[in-house]
């Protein structure tokens, strides 16, 4: 039985790679993609999601537009990182149509009222805070809840202490983590400690192109701007692709080392968006999160390329060497 999954996203370059990976994973059925304002405004995210779905021939997947701004804070996109079209300034051809009648909130509510479905959230958590406010029973029916966001020991990527998704809507993240405590569940936090290790290098990209010219060219088109951004800001040759790791971790949790802890998300001033991880249990609170701390990078790339390029492990003959 395939597990049903909803991907909540703000595409976004690395979001697009995550969507490609999820749709090429036979263990899961992606029943819908919900959009949130984050890297991109929702309308742009909608256009980008369709471009990615068209590339993989999966325009049958419904895409629902969600929250167009954070709960309380002003909306700040990440187009400086993702390019003016939110897809690395690839300016791919627009895909017309495919509007859904339901909003993301309505889709989430109606689905979760009927059955428990897993969520992989790779953008700010606004849609889920709204769902909780509207229909707590539906929210509580989320199965596994994997969230790319936050950081434990690694430095932030949009403040010294905060990762973008939680910085963008800290109020939503705070509400979601607090609810996890209330219902004795654990959100699975795939934060910068692990995603920062996932660097798409020029050699890997070249290898991808050699194995599959069409997909490789698509990935090159959408990541070129990201490569330049990383060189300028992080002095990295290549780019960090955060979001596909959330998919890989969902599929294979032992890909990451993790521990359980109580986590609170800060909402104001210089600590806005910080994930306060009480690893030593000063607060004596029950754990509401599972925090990833280390990742098997080689295994991630095997999983990513096997799926996105539809190759067997044997066909990825020189990957081991490339990653050495
Ligand atoms: C997160 O923010 C966005 O830039 C990426 O898509 C990822 O979800 C990393 O901080
Ligand atoms: Ca994202």
CSV table of N, CA, C and O in Angstrom, one decimal, residues 237-302:
chain,number,residue,atom,x,y,z
A,237,UNK,N,31.0,26.4,-4.1
A,237,UNK,CA,30.9,26.1,-5.5
A,237,UNK,C,29.8,25.1,-5.6
A,237,UNK,O,30.1,23.9,-5.3
A,238,UNK,N,28.7,25.5,-6.1
A,238,UNK,CA,27.5,24.6,-6.1
A,238,UNK,C,26.4,25.2,-5.4
A,238,UNK,O,26.4,26.4,-5.2
A,239,UNK,N,25.4,24.4,-5.0
A,239,UNK,CA,24.3,25.0,-4.2
A,239,UNK,C,23.7,24.0,-3.3
A,239,UNK,O,23.7,22.8,-3.5
A,240,UNK,N,23.2,24.5,-2.2
A,240,UNK,CA,22.6,23.7,-1.1
A,240,UNK,C,21.2,23.4,-1.5
A,240,UNK,O,20.4,24.4,-1.8
A,241,UNK,N,20.8,22.1,-1.7
A,241,UNK,CA,19.4,21.8,-2.0
A,241,UNK,C,18.7,21.2,-0.8
A,241,UNK,O,18.8,20.0,-0.5
A,242,UNK,N,18.1,22.1,0.0
A,242,UNK,CA,17.5,21.7,1.3
A,242,UNK,C,16.4,20.7,1.1
A,242,UNK,O,16.3,19.7,1.8
A,243,UNK,N,15.4,21.1,0.3
A,243,UNK,CA,14.1,20.4,0.4
A,243,UNK,C,14.0,19.0,0.0
A,243,UNK,O,13.3,18.2,0.6
A,244,UNK,N,14.8,18.5,-1.0
A,244,UNK,CA,14.8,17.1,-1.4
A,244,UNK,C,15.1,16.2,-0.2
A,244,UNK,O,14.7,15.1,-0.1
A,245,UNK,N,16.0,16.7,0.7
A,245,UNK,CA,16.3,15.9,1.9
A,245,UNK,C,15.1,15.6,2.7
A,245,UNK,O,15.0,14.5,3.3
A,246,UNK,N,14.1,16.5,2.8
A,246,UNK,CA,12.9,16.2,3.6
A,246,UNK,C,12.2,15.0,3.0
A,246,UNK,O,11.6,14.2,3.7
A,247,UNK,N,12.2,14.9,1.6
A,247,UNK,CA,11.5,13.8,1.0
A,247,UNK,C,12.3,12.5,1.2
A,247,UNK,O,11.7,11.5,1.6
A,248,UNK,N,13.6,12.6,1.1
A,248,UNK,CA,14.4,11.4,1.3
A,248,UNK,C,14.3,10.9,2.7
A,248,UNK,O,14.2,9.7,2.9
A,249,UNK,N,14.4,11.8,3.6
A,249,UNK,CA,14.3,11.5,5.1
A,249,UNK,C,12.9,10.8,5.3
A,249,UNK,O,12.8,9.9,6.1
A,250,UNK,N,11.8,11.4,4.7
A,250,UNK,CA,10.5,10.9,4.9
A,250,UNK,C,10.5,9.4,4.5
A,250,UNK,O,10.0,8.5,5.2
A,251,UNK,N,11.1,9.1,3.3
A,251,UNK,CA,11.1,7.8,2.8
A,251,UNK,C,11.9,6.8,3.6
A,251,UNK,O,11.7,5.7,3.7
A,252,UNK,N,13.0,7.4,4.1
A,252,UNK,CA,14.0,6.5,4.7
A,252,UNK,C,14.6,7.2,6.0
A,252,UNK,O,15.6,7.8,5.9
A,253,UNK,N,13.8,7.2,7.1
A,253,UNK,CA,14.2,8.0,8.3
A,253,UNK,C,15.6,7.7,8.8
A,253,UNK,O,16.3,8.6,9.3
A,254,UNK,N,16.1,6.5,8.6
A,254,UNK,CA,17.5,6.2,9.1
A,254,UNK,C,18.6,6.8,8.2
A,254,UNK,O,19.8,6.7,8.5
A,255,UNK,N,18.2,7.6,7.2
A,255,UNK,CA,19.2,8.4,6.5
A,255,UNK,C,19.8,9.5,7.4
A,255,UNK,O,20.9,9.9,7.1
A,256,UNK,N,19.0,9.9,8.4
A,256,UNK,CA,19.5,10.9,9.3
A,256,UNK,C,19.6,10.4,10.7
A,256,UNK,O,18.7,9.6,11.1
A,257,UNK,N,20.6,10.8,11.4
A,257,UNK,CA,20.7,10.6,12.9
A,257,UNK,C,19.8,11.6,13.5
A,257,UNK,O,19.8,12.8,13.1
A,258,UNK,N,19.0,11.3,14.5
A,258,UNK,CA,18.2,12.3,15.1
A,258,UNK,C,18.0,12.0,16.6
A,258,UNK,O,18.4,10.9,17.1
A,259,UNK,N,17.5,13.0,17.3
A,259,UNK,CA,17.1,12.8,18.7
A,259,UNK,C,15.8,13.5,19.0
A,259,UNK,O,15.4,14.4,18.2
A,260,UNK,N,15.1,13.1,20.1
A,260,UNK,CA,13.9,13.7,20.4
A,260,UNK,C,14.1,14.8,21.5
A,260,UNK,O,14.9,14.6,22.4
A,261,UNK,N,13.3,15.9,21.3
A,261,UNK,CA,13.5,17.0,22.3
A,261,UNK,C,12.3,17.9,22.3
A,261,UNK,O,11.5,17.9,21.3
A,262,UNK,N,12.2,18.7,23.3
A,262,UNK,CA,11.1,19.7,23.3
A,262,UNK,C,11.7,20.9,22.5
A,262,UNK,O,12.9,21.3,22.7
A,263,UNK,N,10.9,21.5,21.6
A,263,UNK,CA,11.3,22.6,20.8
A,263,UNK,C,10.3,23.7,20.9
A,263,UNK,O,9.1,23.4,20.8
A,264,UNK,N,10.7,24.9,21.0
A,264,UNK,CA,9.8,26.1,21.0
A,264,UNK,C,10.4,27.0,19.9
A,264,UNK,O,11.6,27.1,19.7
A,265,UNK,N,9.5,27.6,19.1
A,265,UNK,CA,9.9,28.5,18.1
A,265,UNK,C,9.7,29.9,18.5
A,265,UNK,O,8.6,30.3,19.0
A,266,UNK,N,10.8,30.7,18.5
A,266,UNK,CA,10.7,32.1,18.9
A,266,UNK,C,10.1,33.0,17.9
A,266,UNK,O,10.2,32.7,16.7
A,267,UNK,N,9.4,34.0,18.3
A,267,UNK,CA,8.6,34.8,17.3
A,267,UNK,C,9.1,36.2,17.1
A,267,UNK,O,8.7,36.9,16.1
A,268,UNK,N,9.8,36.7,18.1
A,268,UNK,CA,10.0,38.2,18.0
A,268,UNK,C,11.5,38.6,18.0
A,268,UNK,O,12.4,37.8,18.4
A,269,UNK,N,11.7,39.8,17.6
A,269,UNK,CA,13.0,40.5,17.7
A,269,UNK,C,14.2,39.7,17.1
A,269,UNK,O,14.0,38.9,16.2
A,270,UNK,N,15.4,39.8,17.8
A,270,UNK,CA,16.5,39.1,17.1
A,270,UNK,C,16.5,37.6,17.1
A,270,UNK,O,17.2,37.0,16.3
A,271,UNK,N,15.6,37.0,17.9
A,271,UNK,CA,15.6,35.6,17.9
A,271,UNK,C,14.4,35.1,17.0
A,271,UNK,O,14.1,33.9,17.0
A,272,UNK,N,13.8,36.0,16.3
A,272,UNK,CA,12.6,35.6,15.4
A,272,UNK,C,13.0,34.3,14.6
A,272,UNK,O,14.0,34.3,13.9
A,273,UNK,N,12.1,33.3,14.7
A,273,UNK,CA,12.3,32.1,13.9
A,273,UNK,C,13.3,31.1,14.4
A,273,UNK,O,13.4,30.0,13.9
A,274,UNK,N,13.9,31.4,15.6
A,274,UNK,CA,14.9,30.5,16.1
A,274,UNK,C,14.2,29.3,16.7
A,274,UNK,O,13.1,29.4,17.4
A,275,UNK,N,14.7,28.1,16.5
A,275,UNK,CA,14.2,26.9,17.1
A,275,UNK,C,15.0,26.7,18.4
A,275,UNK,O,16.2,26.3,18.3
A,276,UNK,N,14.3,26.9,19.5
A,276,UNK,CA,15.0,26.7,20.8
A,276,UNK,C,14.8,25.2,21.1
A,276,UNK,O,13.8,24.8,21.5
A,277,UNK,N,15.9,24.5,21.0
A,277,UNK,CA,15.9,23.1,21.2
A,277,UNK,C,16.4,22.8,22.6
A,277,UNK,O,17.6,23.0,22.9
A,278,UNK,N,15.5,22.3,23.4
A,278,UNK,CA,15.9,22.0,24.8
A,278,UNK,C,16.5,20.6,25.0
A,278,UNK,O,15.9,19.7,25.6
A,279,UNK,N,17.6,20.5,24.3
A,279,UNK,CA,18.3,19.1,24.3
A,279,UNK,C,18.6,18.6,25.6
A,279,UNK,O,18.7,17.3,25.8
A,280,UNK,N,18.8,19.4,26.6
A,280,UNK,CA,19.2,18.9,28.0
A,280,UNK,C,18.0,19.0,28.9
A,280,UNK,O,18.2,18.9,30.2
A,281,UNK,N,16.8,19.2,28.4
A,281,UNK,CA,15.6,19.2,29.2
A,281,UNK,C,15.6,20.1,30.4
A,281,UNK,O,15.1,19.7,31.5
A,282,UNK,N,16.0,21.3,30.2
A,282,UNK,CA,15.9,22.3,31.3
A,282,UNK,C,14.5,22.5,31.6
A,282,UNK,O,14.1,22.8,32.8
A,283,UNK,N,13.6,22.5,30.6
A,283,UNK,CA,12.2,22.9,30.8
A,283,UNK,C,11.4,21.7,31.3
A,283,UNK,O,10.2,21.9,31.5
A,284,UNK,N,12.0,20.6,31.3
A,284,UNK,CA,11.2,19.4,31.8
A,284,UNK,C,9.9,19.2,31.0
A,284,UNK,O,8.8,18.9,31.6
A,285,UNK,N,9.9,19.4,29.7
A,285,UNK,CA,8.8,19.2,28.8
A,285,UNK,C,8.9,18.0,28.0
A,285,UNK,O,10.0,17.6,27.6
A,286,UNK,N,7.8,17.4,27.7
A,286,UNK,CA,7.8,16.2,26.9
A,286,UNK,C,8.2,16.6,25.5
A,286,UNK,O,7.9,17.7,25.0
A,287,UNK,N,9.0,15.7,24.8
A,287,UNK,CA,9.5,16.0,23.5
A,287,UNK,C,8.3,16.2,22.5
A,287,UNK,O,7.4,15.4,22.5
A,288,UNK,N,8.4,17.2,21.7
A,288,UNK,CA,7.4,17.5,20.6
A,288,UNK,C,8.0,17.4,19.2
A,288,UNK,O,7.4,17.8,18.3
A,289,UNK,N,9.3,17.1,19.2
A,289,UNK,CA,10.0,17.1,17.9
A,289,UNK,C,11.1,16.0,17.9
A,289,UNK,O,11.7,15.6,18.9
A,290,UNK,N,11.4,15.6,16.6
A,290,UNK,CA,12.5,14.7,16.4
A,290,UNK,C,13.4,15.6,15.5
A,290,UNK,O,13.0,16.1,14.5
A,291,UNK,N,14.7,15.8,16.0
A,291,UNK,CA,15.6,16.7,15.3
A,291,UNK,C,16.7,16.0,14.6
A,291,UNK,O,17.4,15.2,15.2
A,292,UNK,N,16.8,16.2,13.3
A,292,UNK,CA,17.9,15.5,12.5
A,292,UNK,C,19.2,16.3,12.7
A,292,UNK,O,19.2,17.5,12.7
A,293,UNK,N,20.2,15.5,13.0
A,293,UNK,CA,21.5,16.1,13.3
A,293,UNK,C,22.6,15.7,12.3
A,293,UNK,O,23.6,16.5,12.1
A,294,UNK,N,22.5,14.6,11.7
A,294,UNK,CA,23.5,14.1,10.8
A,294,UNK,C,22.8,13.4,9.6
A,294,UNK,O,21.8,12.8,9.8
A,295,UNK,N,23.5,13.4,8.5
A,295,UNK,CA,22.9,12.8,7.3
A,295,UNK,C,23.9,12.0,6.5
A,295,UNK,O,25.1,12.4,6.4
A,296,UNK,N,23.5,10.9,6.0
A,296,UNK,CA,24.4,10.1,5.1
A,296,UNK,C,24.3,10.7,3.7
A,296,UNK,O,23.3,10.4,2.9
A,297,UNK,N,25.2,11.6,3.4
A,297,UNK,CA,25.1,12.4,2.1
A,297,UNK,C,25.1,11.4,0.9
A,297,UNK,O,24.4,11.6,-0.1
A,298,UNK,N,26.0,10.4,1.0
A,298,UNK,CA,26.2,9.5,-0.2
A,298,UNK,C,24.8,8.8,-0.5
A,298,UNK,O,24.4,8.7,-1.6
A,299,UNK,N,24.2,8.3,0.6
A,299,UNK,CA,23.0,7.6,0.5
A,299,UNK,C,21.9,8.5,-0.1
A,299,UNK,O,21.0,8.1,-0.9
A,300,UNK,N,21.9,9.7,0.4
A,300,UNK,CA,20.9,10.7,-0.1
A,300,UNK,C,21.1,10.8,-1.6
A,300,UNK,O,20.1,10.7,-2.4
A,301,UNK,N,22.3,11.0,-2.1
A,301,UNK,CA,22.4,11.1,-3.6
A,301,UNK,C,22.1,9.9,-4.4
A,301,UNK,O,21.5,10.0,-5.5
A,302,UNK,N,22.3,8.7,-3.8
A,302,UNK,CA,21.9,7.5,-4.5
A,302,UNK,C,20.3,7.5,-4.6
A,302,UNK,O,19.8,7.3,-5.7
